[in-house]
Coordinates of C-alpha atoms in Angstrom, one line a residue:
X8 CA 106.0 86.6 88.0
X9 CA 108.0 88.0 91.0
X10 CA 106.6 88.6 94.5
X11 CA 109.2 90.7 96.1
X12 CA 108.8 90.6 100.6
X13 CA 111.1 93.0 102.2
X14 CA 112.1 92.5 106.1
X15 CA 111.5 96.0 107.3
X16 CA 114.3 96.8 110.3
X17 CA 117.5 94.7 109.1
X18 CA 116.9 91.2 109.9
X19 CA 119.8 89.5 111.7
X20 CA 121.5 87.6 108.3
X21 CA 124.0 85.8 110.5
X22 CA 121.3 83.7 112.4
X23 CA 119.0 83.4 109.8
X24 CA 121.5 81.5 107.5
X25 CA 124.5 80.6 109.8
X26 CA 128.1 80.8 109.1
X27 CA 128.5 77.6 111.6
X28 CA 131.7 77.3 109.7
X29 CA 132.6 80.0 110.8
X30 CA 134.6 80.4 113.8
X31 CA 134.4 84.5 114.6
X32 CA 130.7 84.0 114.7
X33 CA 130.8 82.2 118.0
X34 CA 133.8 84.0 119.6
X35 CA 131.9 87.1 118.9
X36 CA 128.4 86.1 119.7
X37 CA 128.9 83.9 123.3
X38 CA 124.5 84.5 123.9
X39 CA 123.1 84.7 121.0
X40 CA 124.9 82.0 118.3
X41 CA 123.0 79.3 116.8
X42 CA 124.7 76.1 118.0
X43 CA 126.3 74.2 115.3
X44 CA 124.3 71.3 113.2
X45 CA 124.0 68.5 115.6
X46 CA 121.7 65.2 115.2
X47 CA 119.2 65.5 117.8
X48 CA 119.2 68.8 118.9
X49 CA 116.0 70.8 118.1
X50 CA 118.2 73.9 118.7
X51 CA 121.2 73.4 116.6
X52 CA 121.2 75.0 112.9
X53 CA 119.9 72.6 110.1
X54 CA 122.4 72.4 107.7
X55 CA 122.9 73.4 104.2
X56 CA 126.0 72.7 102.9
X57 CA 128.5 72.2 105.6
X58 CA 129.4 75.7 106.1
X59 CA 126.0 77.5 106.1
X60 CA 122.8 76.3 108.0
X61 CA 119.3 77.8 108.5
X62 CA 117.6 79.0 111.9
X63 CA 115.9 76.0 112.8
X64 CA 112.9 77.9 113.4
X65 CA 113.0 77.8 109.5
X66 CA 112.6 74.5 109.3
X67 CA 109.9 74.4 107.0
X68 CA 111.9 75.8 104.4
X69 CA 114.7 73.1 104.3
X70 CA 112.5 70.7 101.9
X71 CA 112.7 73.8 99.6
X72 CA 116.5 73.7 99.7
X73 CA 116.8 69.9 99.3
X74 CA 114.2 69.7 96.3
X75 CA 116.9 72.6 95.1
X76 CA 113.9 75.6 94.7
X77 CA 115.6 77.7 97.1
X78 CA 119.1 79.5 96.8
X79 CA 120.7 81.9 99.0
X80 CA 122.9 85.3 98.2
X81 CA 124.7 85.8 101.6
X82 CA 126.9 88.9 102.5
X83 CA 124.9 90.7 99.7
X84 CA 122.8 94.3 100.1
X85 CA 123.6 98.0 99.2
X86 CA 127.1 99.4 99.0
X87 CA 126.0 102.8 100.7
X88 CA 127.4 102.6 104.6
X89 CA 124.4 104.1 105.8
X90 CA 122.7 103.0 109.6
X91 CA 119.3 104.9 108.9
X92 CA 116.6 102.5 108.4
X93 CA 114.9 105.2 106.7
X94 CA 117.6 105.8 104.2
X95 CA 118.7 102.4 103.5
X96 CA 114.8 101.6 102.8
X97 CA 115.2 104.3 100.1
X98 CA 118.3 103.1 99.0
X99 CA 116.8 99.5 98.9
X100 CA 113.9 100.0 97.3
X101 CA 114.5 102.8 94.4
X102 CA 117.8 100.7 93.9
X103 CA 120.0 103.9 93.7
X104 CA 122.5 103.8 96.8
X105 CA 122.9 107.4 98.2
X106 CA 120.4 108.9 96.1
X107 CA 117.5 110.2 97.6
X108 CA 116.4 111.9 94.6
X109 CA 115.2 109.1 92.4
X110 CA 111.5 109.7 91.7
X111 CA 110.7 105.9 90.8
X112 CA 111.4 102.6 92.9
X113 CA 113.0 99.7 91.0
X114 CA 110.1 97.3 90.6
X115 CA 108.3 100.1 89.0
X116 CA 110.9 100.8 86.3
X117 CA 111.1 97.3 85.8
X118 CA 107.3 97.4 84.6
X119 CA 107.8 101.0 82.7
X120 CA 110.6 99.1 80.9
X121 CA 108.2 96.6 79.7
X122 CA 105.0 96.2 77.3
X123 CA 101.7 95.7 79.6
X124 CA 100.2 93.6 77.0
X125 CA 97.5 92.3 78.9
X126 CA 96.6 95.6 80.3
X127 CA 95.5 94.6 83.4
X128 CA 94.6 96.6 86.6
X129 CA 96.3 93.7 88.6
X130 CA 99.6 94.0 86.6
X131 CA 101.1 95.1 90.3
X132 CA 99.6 95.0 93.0
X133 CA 101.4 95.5 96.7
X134 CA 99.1 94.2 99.8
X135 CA 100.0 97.0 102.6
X136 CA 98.2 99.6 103.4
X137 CA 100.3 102.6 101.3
X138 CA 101.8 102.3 98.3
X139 CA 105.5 101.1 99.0
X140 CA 108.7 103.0 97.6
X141 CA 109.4 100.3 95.8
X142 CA 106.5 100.2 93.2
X143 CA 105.9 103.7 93.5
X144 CA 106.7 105.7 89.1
X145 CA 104.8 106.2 86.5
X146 CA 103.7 102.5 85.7
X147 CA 100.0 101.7 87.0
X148 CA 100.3 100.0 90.3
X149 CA 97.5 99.1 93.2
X150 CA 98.0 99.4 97.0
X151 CA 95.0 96.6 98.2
X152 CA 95.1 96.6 102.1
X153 CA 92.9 93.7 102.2
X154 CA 91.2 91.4 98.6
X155 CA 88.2 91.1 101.2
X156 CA 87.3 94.6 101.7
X157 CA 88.4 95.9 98.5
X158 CA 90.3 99.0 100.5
X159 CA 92.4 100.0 97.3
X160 CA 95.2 102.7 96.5
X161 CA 95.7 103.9 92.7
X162 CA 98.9 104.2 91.7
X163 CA 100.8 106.9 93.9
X164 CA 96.9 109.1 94.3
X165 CA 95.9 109.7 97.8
X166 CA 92.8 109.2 96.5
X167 CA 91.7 106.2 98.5
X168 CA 88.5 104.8 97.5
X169 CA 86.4 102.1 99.2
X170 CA 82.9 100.6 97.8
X171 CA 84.0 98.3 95.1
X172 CA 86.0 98.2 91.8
X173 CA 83.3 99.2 89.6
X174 CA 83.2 102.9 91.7
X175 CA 87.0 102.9 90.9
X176 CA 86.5 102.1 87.4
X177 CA 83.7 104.5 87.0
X178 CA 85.7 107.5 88.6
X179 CA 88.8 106.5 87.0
X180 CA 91.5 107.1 88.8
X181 CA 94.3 108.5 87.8
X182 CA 92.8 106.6 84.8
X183 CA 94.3 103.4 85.9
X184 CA 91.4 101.8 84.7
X185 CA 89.6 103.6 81.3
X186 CA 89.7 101.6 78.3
X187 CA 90.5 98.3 80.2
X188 CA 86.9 97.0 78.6
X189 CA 85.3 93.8 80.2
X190 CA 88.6 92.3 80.9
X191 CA 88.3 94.2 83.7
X192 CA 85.4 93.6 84.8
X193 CA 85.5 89.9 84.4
X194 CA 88.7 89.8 87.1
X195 CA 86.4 92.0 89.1
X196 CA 84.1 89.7 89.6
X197 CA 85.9 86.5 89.9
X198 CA 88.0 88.7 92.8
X199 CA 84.9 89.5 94.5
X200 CA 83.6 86.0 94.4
X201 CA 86.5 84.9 95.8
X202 CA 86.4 85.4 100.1
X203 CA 89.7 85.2 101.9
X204 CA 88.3 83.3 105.0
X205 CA 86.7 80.3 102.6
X206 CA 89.8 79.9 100.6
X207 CA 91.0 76.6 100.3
X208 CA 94.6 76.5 99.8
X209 CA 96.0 73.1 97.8
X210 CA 98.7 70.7 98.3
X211 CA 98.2 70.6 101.6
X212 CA 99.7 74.2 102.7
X213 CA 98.8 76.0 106.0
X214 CA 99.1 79.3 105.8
X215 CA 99.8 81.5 109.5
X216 CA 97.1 83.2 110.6
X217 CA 98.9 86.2 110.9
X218 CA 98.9 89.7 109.3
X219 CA 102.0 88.9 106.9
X220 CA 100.5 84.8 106.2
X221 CA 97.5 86.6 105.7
X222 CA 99.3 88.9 102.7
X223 CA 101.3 86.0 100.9
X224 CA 97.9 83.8 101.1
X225 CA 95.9 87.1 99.2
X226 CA 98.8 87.0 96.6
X227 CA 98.6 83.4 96.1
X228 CA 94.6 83.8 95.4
X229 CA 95.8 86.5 93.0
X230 CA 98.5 84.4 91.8
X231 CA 95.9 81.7 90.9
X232 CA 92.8 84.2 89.5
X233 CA 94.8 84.7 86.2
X234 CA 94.2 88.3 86.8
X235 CA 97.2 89.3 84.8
X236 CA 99.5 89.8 88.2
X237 CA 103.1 90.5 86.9
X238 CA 104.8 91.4 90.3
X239 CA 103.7 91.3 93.8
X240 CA 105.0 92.6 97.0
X241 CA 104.3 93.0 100.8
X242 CA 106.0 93.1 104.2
X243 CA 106.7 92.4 107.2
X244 CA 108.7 94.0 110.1
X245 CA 109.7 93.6 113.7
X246 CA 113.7 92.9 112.6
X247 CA 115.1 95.3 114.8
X248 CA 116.7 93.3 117.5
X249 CA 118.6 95.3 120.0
X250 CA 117.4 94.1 123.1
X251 CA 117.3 90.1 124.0
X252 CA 117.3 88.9 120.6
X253 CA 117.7 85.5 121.4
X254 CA 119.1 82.4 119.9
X255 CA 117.1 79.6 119.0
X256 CA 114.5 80.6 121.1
X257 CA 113.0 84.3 121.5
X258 CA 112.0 87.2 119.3
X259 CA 113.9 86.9 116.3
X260 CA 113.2 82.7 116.6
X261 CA 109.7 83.7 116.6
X262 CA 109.4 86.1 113.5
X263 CA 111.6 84.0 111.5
X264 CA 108.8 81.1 112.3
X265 CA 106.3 83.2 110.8
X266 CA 108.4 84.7 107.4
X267 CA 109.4 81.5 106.7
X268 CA 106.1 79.1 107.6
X269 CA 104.3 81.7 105.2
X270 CA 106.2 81.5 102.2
X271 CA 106.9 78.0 102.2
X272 CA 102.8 77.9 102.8
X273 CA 102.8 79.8 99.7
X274 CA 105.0 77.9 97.8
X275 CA 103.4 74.6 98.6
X276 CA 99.9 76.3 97.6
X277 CA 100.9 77.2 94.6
X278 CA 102.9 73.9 93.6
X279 CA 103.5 74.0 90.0
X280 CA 102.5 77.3 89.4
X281 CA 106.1 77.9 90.9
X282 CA 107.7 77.3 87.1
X283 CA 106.5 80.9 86.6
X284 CA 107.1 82.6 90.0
X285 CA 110.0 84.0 92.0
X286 CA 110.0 84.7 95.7
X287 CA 112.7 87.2 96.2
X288 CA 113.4 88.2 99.4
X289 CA 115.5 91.5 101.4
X290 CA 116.2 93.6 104.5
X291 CA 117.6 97.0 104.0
X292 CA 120.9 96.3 105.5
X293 CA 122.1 93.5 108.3
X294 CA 123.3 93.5 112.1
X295 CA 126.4 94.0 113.7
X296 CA 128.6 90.5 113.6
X297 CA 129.4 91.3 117.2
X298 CA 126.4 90.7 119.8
X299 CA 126.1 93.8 122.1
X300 CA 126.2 94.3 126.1
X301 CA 121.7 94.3 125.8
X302 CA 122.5 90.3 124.3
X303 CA 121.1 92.1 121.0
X304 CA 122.8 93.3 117.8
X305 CA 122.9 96.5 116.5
X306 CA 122.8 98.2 113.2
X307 CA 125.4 96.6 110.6
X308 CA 125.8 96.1 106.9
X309 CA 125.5 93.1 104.6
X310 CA 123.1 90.6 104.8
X311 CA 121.4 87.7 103.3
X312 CA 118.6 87.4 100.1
X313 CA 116.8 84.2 99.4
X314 CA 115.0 83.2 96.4
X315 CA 112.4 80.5 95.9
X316 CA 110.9 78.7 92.7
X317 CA 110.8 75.6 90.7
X318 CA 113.7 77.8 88.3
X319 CA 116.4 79.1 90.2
X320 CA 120.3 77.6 91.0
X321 CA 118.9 76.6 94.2
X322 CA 120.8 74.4 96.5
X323 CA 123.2 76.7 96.9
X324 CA 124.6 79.6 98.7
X325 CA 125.5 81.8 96.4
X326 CA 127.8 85.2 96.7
X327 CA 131.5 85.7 97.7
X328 CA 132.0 85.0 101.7

């Protein structure tokens, strides 16, 4: 199972997994750096592997790292040199560098390229409100703004249709879901049955009461429903630091305390169930290495991609520097 999250507006790569090895990063970022590893300091990056270090406001995904379920591709993205968000999104998410033509996003060809042997209408299932680029082709895919409400979007329709699954099943959309037989109808009900706000996550996890902790809890409920999820995605955004970005402290600090509290709530949830899953993460391109005169950075190019589960090289930092 993959759940795919993608960091809409170029997350800053270079403070979320330091070069502190690196000596250009400081002489070209005098306000914003994150101070190297240092015992004691609540501000310093928490090292990885001597060279690389995390944010520390992603502190809760270190025991990920030292347990060797989370790996890192740094300097890694699209080759196309665009700055549009709007392109490199494309670029990003129907995995066809300065193409804008391609009718399909990547995650869906992945499913066309693949039998659907359970046939189920959870197969893919993104929790945003429209159907992202990504998942968008000819494979069956749902949009479900929220598992509580049951606010769902067929495939690519515009059809959006509210009052329950067995309206959806009975108009059948697109038809998405004729001939899926009781199958269907069982998830149905075990998904209504289940309400978000009495959820009681395992191991221990807290998820953030936030929109995006809110998303990656829903997937973990679906995760767990045996509902025949394949691949998951969702979002979050706010990466597009300009202005007073701050260091260890301030607005990216605060995001990256959210992205990374809710997946690591999500991986602890799911526990062993992470032999089967993969958290794959990505930005549509990085920030400027040098910091600019607003003590922000500006559009750049590469960036870094991590990848969580009880199966990957993880440990690691992998990609050429």
């Amino acid at each position: 199972m993959l759940i795919t999250i993608f960091q809409r507006g170029a997350v800053d790569g270079l403070n979320m997994i330091v070069p502190h090895g690196e000596r250009a990063y400081y002489d070209l970022r005098p306000n914003i750096a994150i101070s190297k590893p240092q015992a004691g300091n609540a501000e310093a990056a928490l090292d990885l592997d001597g060279f690389f270090g995390l944010h520390p406001a992603m502190s809760s995904l270190k025991p990920f790292w030292e347990r060797k379920q989370l790996a890192i591709v740094h300097a890694s993205g699209s080759p196309d040199n665009t700055r549009s968000h709007f392109d490199a999104q494309d670029y990003m998410e129907s995995a066809t560098p300065g193409r804008k033509g391609t009718p399909d996003g990547w995650l869906n060809r992945y499913l066309q390229s693949k039998d659907d042997s359970q046939r189920s209408v959870f197969r893919a299932v993104s929790l945003t409100q429209l159907m992202p680029r990504i998942l968008q082709g000819r494979a069956a895919t749902l949009a479900i703004s929220n598992l509580n409400d049951f606010t769902i979007r067929a495939g690519s329709s515009s059809a959006n249709v509210q009052g329950g699954f067995e309206e959806i099943y009975a108009q059948s959309v697109n038809d998405l879901l004729g001939g899926t037989g009781k199958e269907t109808f069982a998830a149905v009900n075990y998904l209504k049955k289940v309400n978000p706000s009495q959820y009681r996550p395992e191991n221990g996890a807290v998820y953030p009461r936030t929109a995006f902790g809110n998303s990656l809890l829903q997937i973990g409920q679906l995760v767990k429903a045996q509902v025949g999820l394949e691949v998951a995605f969702t979002d979050i955004g706010g990466w597009d630091t300009h202005v007073n970005q701050g260091n260890a402290r301030g607005q990216l600090a605060l995001r990256l305390q959210d992205f990374s509290n809710s997946i690591a709530a999500l991986g602890t949830d799911l526990g062993k169930r992470m032999d089967d899953v993969l958290i794959l993460t990505m930005s549509e391109f990085g920030r400027t290495v040098r910091e600019n005169g607003n003590r922000g950075t500006d559009h750049g190019h590469a960036n870094a991609m991590l990848l969580i589960g009880n199966s990957v090289r993880g440990g690691q930092v992998h990609g050429k520097w």
